[in-house]
Amino acid sequence: MLYSASYFEPQNHHGLLVSISRSHPRSFQVDTKLPFLAPSQTLLDDWKHQQLTEAGYIDRYRQELQQAWPQVNSWLASLTPEGDCTLLCWEKAGEFCHRNLAMKVVRKHRPDCYGGRDISADLGLKCPNCQALIIPGIDQSYCPDCREWITTPI
């Protein structure tokens, strides 16, 4: 499955670590990079200098993905639901970020490979009712044994 997270939230890292940013922290080791999913330097500069709204950023990033579509499409075709990997960039969970836009593309074109955004990789979370392992989420988690949504422990 494919997940996304910040470099700085290792609890949300699953399997192979894949950089989709123009750079990554010096001390951080990634398994591979997908530069065609990284926003252009011009787009980043315009965003940092507040020359774009979120809607403007989204529009420009979509245009960049369209220009890189042969690479994006080839990568999407290569995905399999077996084996986990995490698309990584700088922004922490909840912040506006291009990785969320990239994950929308995955969810649209390869829903069978979509694992989620900023999902904890801690497999030790247990249901308080039956002690079964729960499927973690951001605000709520699911217990497959109880078949109930429960508040995610912090």
C-alpha positions as a Python dict, from the first residue, in 0.01 Angstrom:
ca = {
    (1, 'M'): (0, 0, 0),
    (2, 'L'): (106, 357, -58),
    (3, 'Y'): (109, 609, 227),
    (4, 'S'): (231, 967, 268),
    (5, 'A'): (394, 1147, 560),
    (6, 'S'): (641, 1412, 669),
    (7, 'Y'): (1009, 1329, 700),
    (8, 'F'): (974, 1442, 1062),
    (9, 'E'): (696, 1202, 1164),
    (10, 'P'): (861, 859, 1154),
    (11, 'Q'): (569, 702, 1337),
    (12, 'N'): (380, 746, 1006),
    (13, 'H'): (646, 581, 785),
    (14, 'H'): (557, 250, 621),
    (15, 'G'): (799, 31, 426),
    (16, 'L'): (1018, 194, 159),
    (17, 'L'): (1079, 566, 206),
    (18, 'V'): (1026, 765, -116),
    (19, 'S'): (1114, 1133, -143),
    (20, 'I'): (877, 1346, -351),
    (21, 'S'): (1036, 1678, -257),
    (22, 'R'): (1316, 1868, -427),
    (23, 'S'): (1544, 1788, -133),
    (24, 'H'): (1535, 1596, 193),
    (25, 'P'): (1691, 1646, 537),
    (26, 'R'): (2067, 1580, 528),
    (27, 'S'): (2058, 1319, 801),
    (28, 'F'): (1760, 1139, 647),
    (29, 'Q'): (1811, 833, 428),
    (30, 'V'): (1550, 769, 157),
    (31, 'D'): (1521, 450, -45),
    (32, 'T'): (1439, 630, -370),
    (33, 'K'): (1323, 962, -516),
    (34, 'L'): (1040, 1051, -753),
    (35, 'P'): (1143, 1397, -881),
    (36, 'F'): (847, 1416, -1122),
    (37, 'L'): (615, 1444, -818),
    (38, 'A'): (815, 1729, -663),
    (39, 'P'): (689, 2083, -727),
    (40, 'S'): (913, 2298, -946),
    (41, 'Q'): (1148, 2549, -786),
    (42, 'T'): (944, 2830, -946),
    (43, 'L'): (624, 2699, -789),
    (44, 'L'): (793, 2668, -449),
    (45, 'D'): (940, 3019, -475),
    (46, 'D'): (603, 3170, -569),
    (47, 'W'): (441, 2989, -275),
    (48, 'K'): (710, 3097, -28),
    (49, 'H'): (684, 3458, -143),
    (50, 'Q'): (304, 3444, -100),
    (51, 'Q'): (238, 3507, -468),
    (52, 'L'): (-12, 3219, -479),
    (53, 'T'): (-325, 3119, -294),
    (54, 'E'): (-378, 2751, -212),
    (55, 'A'): (-610, 2730, -514),
    (56, 'G'): (-340, 2884, -733),
    (57, 'Y'): (-81, 2641, -600),
    (58, 'I'): (-313, 2346, -663),
    (59, 'D'): (-378, 2463, -1019),
    (60, 'R'): (-7, 2505, -1096),
    (61, 'Y'): (88, 2173, -937),
    (62, 'R'): (-181, 1997, -1144),
    (63, 'Q'): (-37, 2158, -1457),
    (64, 'E'): (308, 2030, -1362),
    (65, 'L'): (170, 1679, -1310),
    (66, 'Q'): (0, 1697, -1650),
    (67, 'Q'): (332, 1791, -1812),
    (68, 'A'): (499, 1497, -1637),
    (69, 'W'): (205, 1263, -1703),
    (70, 'P'): (400, 1000, -1901),
    (71, 'Q'): (630, 950, -1598),
    (72, 'V'): (344, 974, -1348),
    (73, 'N'): (132, 726, -1544),
    (74, 'S'): (422, 482, -1580),
    (75, 'W'): (487, 502, -1206),
    (76, 'L'): (117, 450, -1126),
    (77, 'A'): (113, 143, -1352),
    (78, 'S'): (414, 1, -1166),
    (79, 'L'): (243, 14, -825),
    (80, 'T'): (116, -301, -656),
    (81, 'P'): (-91, -329, -337),
    (82, 'E'): (167, -571, -193),
    (83, 'G'): (449, -410, 0),
    (84, 'D'): (430, -73, 170),
    (85, 'C'): (598, 254, 82),
    (86, 'T'): (560, 612, 201),
    (87, 'L'): (576, 928, -10),
    (88, 'L'): (769, 1185, 195),
    (89, 'C'): (809, 1562, 201),
    (90, 'W'): (880, 1837, 453),
    (91, 'E'): (541, 1957, 583),
    (92, 'K'): (395, 1798, 894),
    (93, 'A'): (51, 1634, 906),
    (94, 'G'): (-236, 1878, 866),
    (95, 'E'): (-35, 2142, 680),
    (96, 'F'): (-107, 2232, 318),
    (97, 'C'): (125, 2016, 112),
    (98, 'H'): (174, 1883, -240),
    (99, 'R'): (202, 1525, -111),
    (100, 'N'): (-171, 1537, -31),
    (101, 'L'): (-235, 1637, -393),
    (102, 'A'): (-11, 1354, -516),
    (103, 'M'): (-204, 1109, -297),
    (104, 'K'): (-531, 1226, -454),
    (105, 'V'): (-388, 1118, -789),
    (106, 'V'): (-304, 776, -643),
    (107, 'R'): (-650, 743, -488),
    (108, 'K'): (-814, 835, -821),
    (109, 'H'): (-604, 621, -1054),
    (110, 'R'): (-491, 334, -826),
    (111, 'P'): (-739, 305, -537),
    (112, 'D'): (-621, -53, -486),
    (113, 'C'): (-281, 85, -377),
    (114, 'Y'): (-401, 379, -165),
    (115, 'G'): (-313, 331, 202),
    (116, 'G'): (-375, 680, 340),
    (117, 'R'): (-215, 1004, 451),
    (118, 'D'): (-34, 1050, 782),
    (119, 'I'): (-142, 710, 915),
    (120, 'S'): (44, 569, 1213),
    (121, 'A'): (258, 264, 1143),
    (122, 'D'): (237, 158, 1509),
    (123, 'L'): (100, -195, 1487),
    (124, 'G'): (71, -219, 1863),
    (125, 'L'): (-253, -20, 1901),
    (126, 'K'): (-521, -238, 2054),
    (127, 'C'): (-893, -203, 2094),
    (128, 'P'): (-980, -104, 2452),
    (129, 'N'): (-1287, -331, 2438),
    (130, 'C'): (-1150, -660, 2301),
    (131, 'Q'): (-770, -605, 2282),
    (132, 'A'): (-762, -691, 1908),
    (133, 'L'): (-523, -493, 1688),
    (134, 'I'): (-696, -189, 1547),
    (135, 'I'): (-656, -26, 1206),
    (136, 'P'): (-518, 317, 1294),
    (137, 'G'): (-656, 642, 1157),
    (138, 'I'): (-600, 1009, 1231),
    (139, 'D'): (-908, 1089, 1441),
    (140, 'Q'): (-1064, 745, 1471),
    (141, 'S'): (-945, 388, 1436),
    (142, 'Y'): (-1137, 78, 1338),
    (143, 'C'): (-1160, -247, 1533),
    (144, 'P'): (-1232, -529, 1286),
    (145, 'D'): (-1334, -765, 1567),
    (146, 'C'): (-1584, -527, 1730),
    (147, 'R'): (-1669, -371, 1391),
    (148, 'E'): (-1668, -29, 1554),
    (149, 'W'): (-1490, 302, 1509),
    (150, 'I'): (-1313, 418, 1823),
    (151, 'T'): (-1128, 736, 1914),
    (152, 'T'): (-763, 700, 1817),
    (153, 'P'): (-538, 698, 2123),
    (154, 'I'): (-285, 979, 2134),
}
